[in-house]
Amino acid sequence: MQTSVQKMQSSPRGETATSILQAADELFGEQGLEGVSVRDVAERAGVNKALVFYYFASKEKLFEAVLERYYQAHRAALESAFNTDAPLAQKLHSLVDAYLDFIEQHRRYPSLVQSLVVGSPAFHPFIQRNLEPMFRFTEAALVGLSPEKGHLAARHFFLDISAAVINTFTWAPVLAPMWGGDPLAPAALAERRQHLHWLADALLAGLTRSPG
Amino acid sequence: MQTSVQKMQSSPRGETATSILQAADELFGEQGLEGVSVRDVAERAGVNKALVFYYFASKEKLFEAVLERYYQAHRAALESAFNTDAPLAQKLHSLVDAYLDFIEQHRRYPSLVQSLVVGSPAFHPFIQRNLEPMFRFTEAALVGLSPEKGHLAARHFFLDISAAVINTFTWAPVLAPMWGGDPLAPAALAERRQHLHWLADALLAGLTRSPG
Amino acid sequence: MQTSVQKMQSSPRGETATSILQAADELFGEQGLEGVSVRDVAERAGVNKALVFYYFASKEKLFEAVLERYYQAHRAALESAFNTDAPLAQKLHSLVDAYLDFIEQHRRYPSLVQSLVVGSPAFHPFIQRNLEPMFRFTEAALVGLSPEKGHLAARHFFLDISAAVINTFTWAPVLAPMWGGDPLAPAALAERRQHLHWLADALLAGLTRSPG
Amino acid sequence: MQTSVQKMQSSPRGETATSILQAADELFGEQGLEGVSVRDVAERAGVNKALVFYYFASKEKLFEAVLERYYQAHRAALESAFNTDAPLAQKLHSLVDAYLDFIEQHRRYPSLVQSLVVGSPAFHPFIQRNLEPMFRFTEAALVGLSPEKGHLAARHFFLDISAAVINTFTWAPVLAPMWGGDPLAPAALAERRQHLHWLADALLAGLTRSPG
DNA sequence: GATGAATGAGTATTCATTCAT
DNA sequence: TATGAATGAATACTCATTCAT
């Protein structure tokens, strides 16, 4: 249950390294890889610029370290939601909730990843390693209902639901006008959560009617 | 019906301006606003760097010119799909098809927009102007079925479907492994299109059963 | 008496050339040689940029043309003040008045010249040709009173008075606070004129007492 | 008495910063703010261009650093000349000598300031802060003799004398022909100094005779 | 561990000038 | 005469990275 990034310490420890990682987390999440300079990170962390290189070798490696923390936390979150004996429908709802809970705790995560998918092919293998286990959970959850191939294969649902969850956050700033306010405000998020559960049910209902 | 960007020349004409616009289109679509330098654009277009400024005044204005072409084409595509007398279900399918057709013809468009949403707040008003009319189409299509407020309001479906369509393209490079090949290959895209139609029907079915 | 620059047409005539010259006059006077671009001049004149080069060959030559107009007008102004049969004191007052009248009509002139003295050695010969005849007037006016050599030679008085007149205008913007308002406002200028006459008298009085 | 700029190191220390400041001092004094590029400064100082920004943040800030050193030295020079118990006439002569001594030691100072007055309005407040205390000295020296208002107010004499002193240096290069040699050669300067003392006396004599 | 100094390559943008039409 | 297009060099400034101490 303890999937918070703050509580996990990957590679380098020590106060200095941690404060750099924390600063990098905040800045990269807000402005992406290219929008942030090493100087920015060092200043926000309150350390000497050269120390960033001493601890993380390069800006890209620092970015990877930030991503890695999220990756582990994200995977752990979905894993624990999946590993229950609950029936299918309930398991799906747990996955949706786990996904939303994780992002609500780590709001910068979707933007961070999105900024890499478009623009930094070098990071694609990294993201693929990240995505795969989560896809396996979805696939396992739908086994029996969803065929292995064709337009009802699990991968389509994985994409539909991931997109519906993630874009809630990445698109939030531009959706504000048609939402009549911040789509990430607590009430709006609760409503969106309700909708996503409804969506999962609607997809399951459709799948059950269609020939699996 | 003539919504292809290549066929529309809004901004300045002349071979040179066109080749700059074309080069900018390609590069921005691949690497985003910050990943591309004016030097890159000029080199790809085979023109002097200063000419980019002669024709487009600034890098940001050039980016806007590229976006504007897409914006007009995109809007026109959805508009003509919506303006039919077909019944609701059929109208929704037309919208999905128009959306997909447009992106298939302009594959860089989703990445272009996505790179702005995450990372360039300055362009958010521009995107909002773009999004709004398309949201109005969806809203109008669902009127009667979908309540004005709450978790079944039209805006949720607009987000679900837009995300499912757009992320098909923006996420394609990282989805390849779990797709067992390029998700944008013709066969894969045809399958995805079939799924998205199924998705629209499933959502409609759910809405019809739920209290609107 | 007709010493206005606007009425004199040196080298190239024609409406286009005149409007360029006029625009250059205004802009160079406000922002100096380096603060103004050929594009600025062309825009203010409402003509094509290339025409500036067609008529004036280069930016520097255009600047020279502007200066040349002032030079002729300035010389004519002092000349007519000097060529009277009035006694010495009155002749000096006429020179001071002519100097002030000219600058009041062509307020940009002192700044124009000052910006060249500091910063553009290439223009020094030009300015020297400009200065020399005016020095000769002063020298001739003081002949008999002022020795040819030493600390009471005419050149010192030429420098004193020129500086007192010209710096009134060039320093005006930074003198404003200690003047309690714009030193170039009509009332302030009238007072300064009165002072400069007093100064000329004081110098003459001193010279008369000292051994010439 | 220690008013030499070389001996004062206000801004950053260290050999590199000093050599940049020195190079900037020379170049700005010769060619003004706009006539000098950061590349020029770095080359003359023999350091990497980026180091100029490392130490001084921007070209304008570098210029300010150069000016600030002069400003402090200038003010100190006049202050110590004024703070004596000598009678009025002698105090005025001390001020003239202090002014001349200072500029002889810092010959680039007048050009530096002059280039700002004409052409860089952004620096006017800086110059005004510089000018004001010196004006106060003059005003205090003439108190009783010179009325507060009108054409004999202290500000006019401040302008007359400042102009006569400063223009000696700023105009030197174009005055050479009528001086029959360099006006800044030792003998010529000594003669000019003698004249300026004579000028101060002549103004005092005039003031004494006129109604104060 | 930590720091200040140093660097080379890169960024967007401007400019005076030229030239074909 | 007049113009739109084209160009090469320059400008202030930033950045990731290295290194001696």
CSV table of C-alpha atoms in Angstrom, one decimal, chain B residues 81-195:
chain,number,residue,atom,x,y,z
B,81,ALA,CA,-19.2,14.8,-40.8
B,82,PHE,CA,-21.6,16.3,-38.3
B,83,ASN,CA,-23.7,18.2,-40.7
B,84,THR,CA,-25.8,15.3,-42.0
B,85,ASP,CA,-29.4,14.2,-41.3
B,86,ALA,CA,-28.3,10.7,-40.2
B,87,PRO,CA,-29.6,9.3,-36.9
B,88,LEU,CA,-27.5,9.6,-33.8
B,89,ALA,CA,-25.6,6.3,-33.9
B,90,GLN,CA,-24.6,6.8,-37.5
B,91,LYS,CA,-23.6,10.4,-36.8
B,92,LEU,CA,-21.3,9.3,-34.0
B,93,HIS,CA,-19.7,6.7,-36.3
B,94,SER,CA,-19.2,9.4,-38.9
B,95,LEU,CA,-17.5,11.6,-36.4
B,96,VAL,CA,-15.1,8.8,-35.4
B,97,ASP,CA,-14.4,8.1,-39.0
B,98,ALA,CA,-13.8,11.7,-39.8
B,99,TYR,CA,-11.5,12.0,-36.9
B,100,LEU,CA,-9.5,9.0,-37.9
B,101,ASP,CA,-9.4,9.9,-41.6
B,102,PHE,CA,-8.1,13.3,-40.7
B,103,ILE,CA,-5.3,12.1,-38.5
B,104,GLU,CA,-4.4,9.4,-41.0
B,105,GLN,CA,-3.9,12.1,-43.5
B,106,HIS,CA,-2.0,14.3,-41.0
B,107,ARG,CA,-0.2,12.0,-38.8
B,108,ARG,CA,2.0,14.7,-37.2
B,109,TYR,CA,-1.0,16.6,-35.9
B,110,PRO,CA,-1.6,14.7,-32.7
B,111,SER,CA,2.1,14.9,-31.6
B,112,LEU,CA,2.2,18.5,-32.5
B,113,VAL,CA,-0.7,19.3,-30.2
B,114,GLN,CA,0.3,16.9,-27.5
B,115,SER,CA,3.8,18.5,-27.3
B,116,LEU,CA,2.1,21.9,-26.7
B,117,VAL,CA,-0.3,20.8,-24.0
B,118,VAL,CA,2.6,19.4,-22.0
B,119,GLY,CA,5.2,22.1,-22.0
B,120,SER,CA,4.0,25.3,-23.7
B,121,PRO,CA,1.4,27.0,-21.6
B,122,ALA,CA,1.7,29.9,-24.0
B,123,PHE,CA,-0.1,27.9,-26.6
B,124,HIS,CA,-3.0,26.7,-24.4
B,125,PRO,CA,-5.4,29.4,-25.6
B,126,PHE,CA,-4.6,28.5,-29.1
B,127,ILE,CA,-5.5,24.8,-28.4
B,128,GLN,CA,-8.6,25.7,-26.5
B,129,ARG,CA,-9.9,27.7,-29.5
B,130,ASN,CA,-9.2,24.6,-31.5
B,131,LEU,CA,-10.9,22.2,-29.1
B,132,GLU,CA,-14.0,24.1,-28.4
B,133,PRO,CA,-15.9,23.7,-31.7
B,134,MET,CA,-15.2,20.0,-31.8
B,135,PHE,CA,-16.5,19.6,-28.3
B,136,ARG,CA,-19.7,21.5,-29.3
B,137,PHE,CA,-20.2,18.9,-32.1
B,138,THR,CA,-20.0,16.1,-29.6
B,139,GLU,CA,-22.3,17.8,-27.2
B,140,ALA,CA,-24.8,18.5,-29.9
B,141,ALA,CA,-24.7,14.9,-31.1
B,142,LEU,CA,-25.4,13.6,-27.6
B,143,VAL,CA,-28.1,16.1,-26.6
B,144,GLY,CA,-31.1,14.3,-25.1
B,145,LEU,CA,-29.1,11.2,-24.2
B,146,SER,CA,-26.4,12.7,-22.1
B,147,PRO,CA,-27.3,14.9,-19.1
B,148,GLU,CA,-25.8,18.4,-18.8
B,149,LYS,CA,-24.1,17.7,-15.6
B,150,GLY,CA,-22.5,14.8,-13.7
B,151,HIS,CA,-20.5,11.8,-14.6
B,152,LEU,CA,-22.4,11.2,-17.8
B,153,ALA,CA,-22.1,14.7,-19.2
B,154,ALA,CA,-21.0,15.0,-22.8
B,155,ARG,CA,-17.6,16.4,-21.9
B,156,HIS,CA,-16.6,13.0,-20.4
B,157,PHE,CA,-17.4,11.2,-23.6
B,158,PHE,CA,-15.6,13.8,-25.6
B,159,LEU,CA,-12.5,13.2,-23.5
B,160,ASP,CA,-12.8,9.4,-23.6
B,161,ILE,CA,-13.2,9.2,-27.4
B,162,SER,CA,-10.7,12.0,-28.2
B,163,ALA,CA,-8.1,10.3,-25.9
B,164,ALA,CA,-8.8,6.8,-27.5
B,165,VAL,CA,-8.4,8.3,-31.0
B,166,ILE,CA,-5.4,10.6,-30.4
B,167,ASN,CA,-3.4,8.3,-28.1
B,168,THR,CA,-3.6,5.6,-30.7
B,169,PHE,CA,-1.2,7.8,-32.7
B,170,THR,CA,0.8,9.6,-30.0
B,171,TRP,CA,1.5,6.4,-28.1
B,172,ALA,CA,2.1,4.3,-31.2
B,173,PRO,CA,5.9,4.2,-31.0
B,174,VAL,CA,5.8,2.8,-27.4
B,175,LEU,CA,2.9,0.5,-28.0
B,176,ALA,CA,4.7,-1.4,-30.8
B,177,PRO,CA,5.9,-4.3,-28.6
B,178,MET,CA,2.5,-5.1,-27.2
B,179,TRP,CA,0.9,-4.7,-30.6
B,180,GLY,CA,3.5,-7.1,-32.0
B,181,GLY,CA,4.3,-4.6,-34.8
B,182,ASP,CA,3.6,-1.0,-35.8
B,183,PRO,CA,0.2,0.0,-34.5
B,184,LEU,CA,0.0,2.4,-37.4
B,185,ALA,CA,0.4,-0.2,-40.1
B,186,PRO,CA,-2.7,-0.3,-42.3
B,187,ALA,CA,-4.1,-3.6,-41.0
B,188,ALA,CA,-3.5,-2.5,-37.4
B,189,LEU,CA,-5.2,0.8,-38.0
B,190,ALA,CA,-8.1,-0.8,-39.6
B,191,GLU,CA,-8.5,-3.1,-36.6
B,192,ARG,CA,-8.3,-0.1,-34.3
B,193,ARG,CA,-10.9,1.7,-36.3
B,194,GLN,CA,-13.2,-1.3,-35.9
B,195,HIS,CA,-12.6,-1.2,-32.2
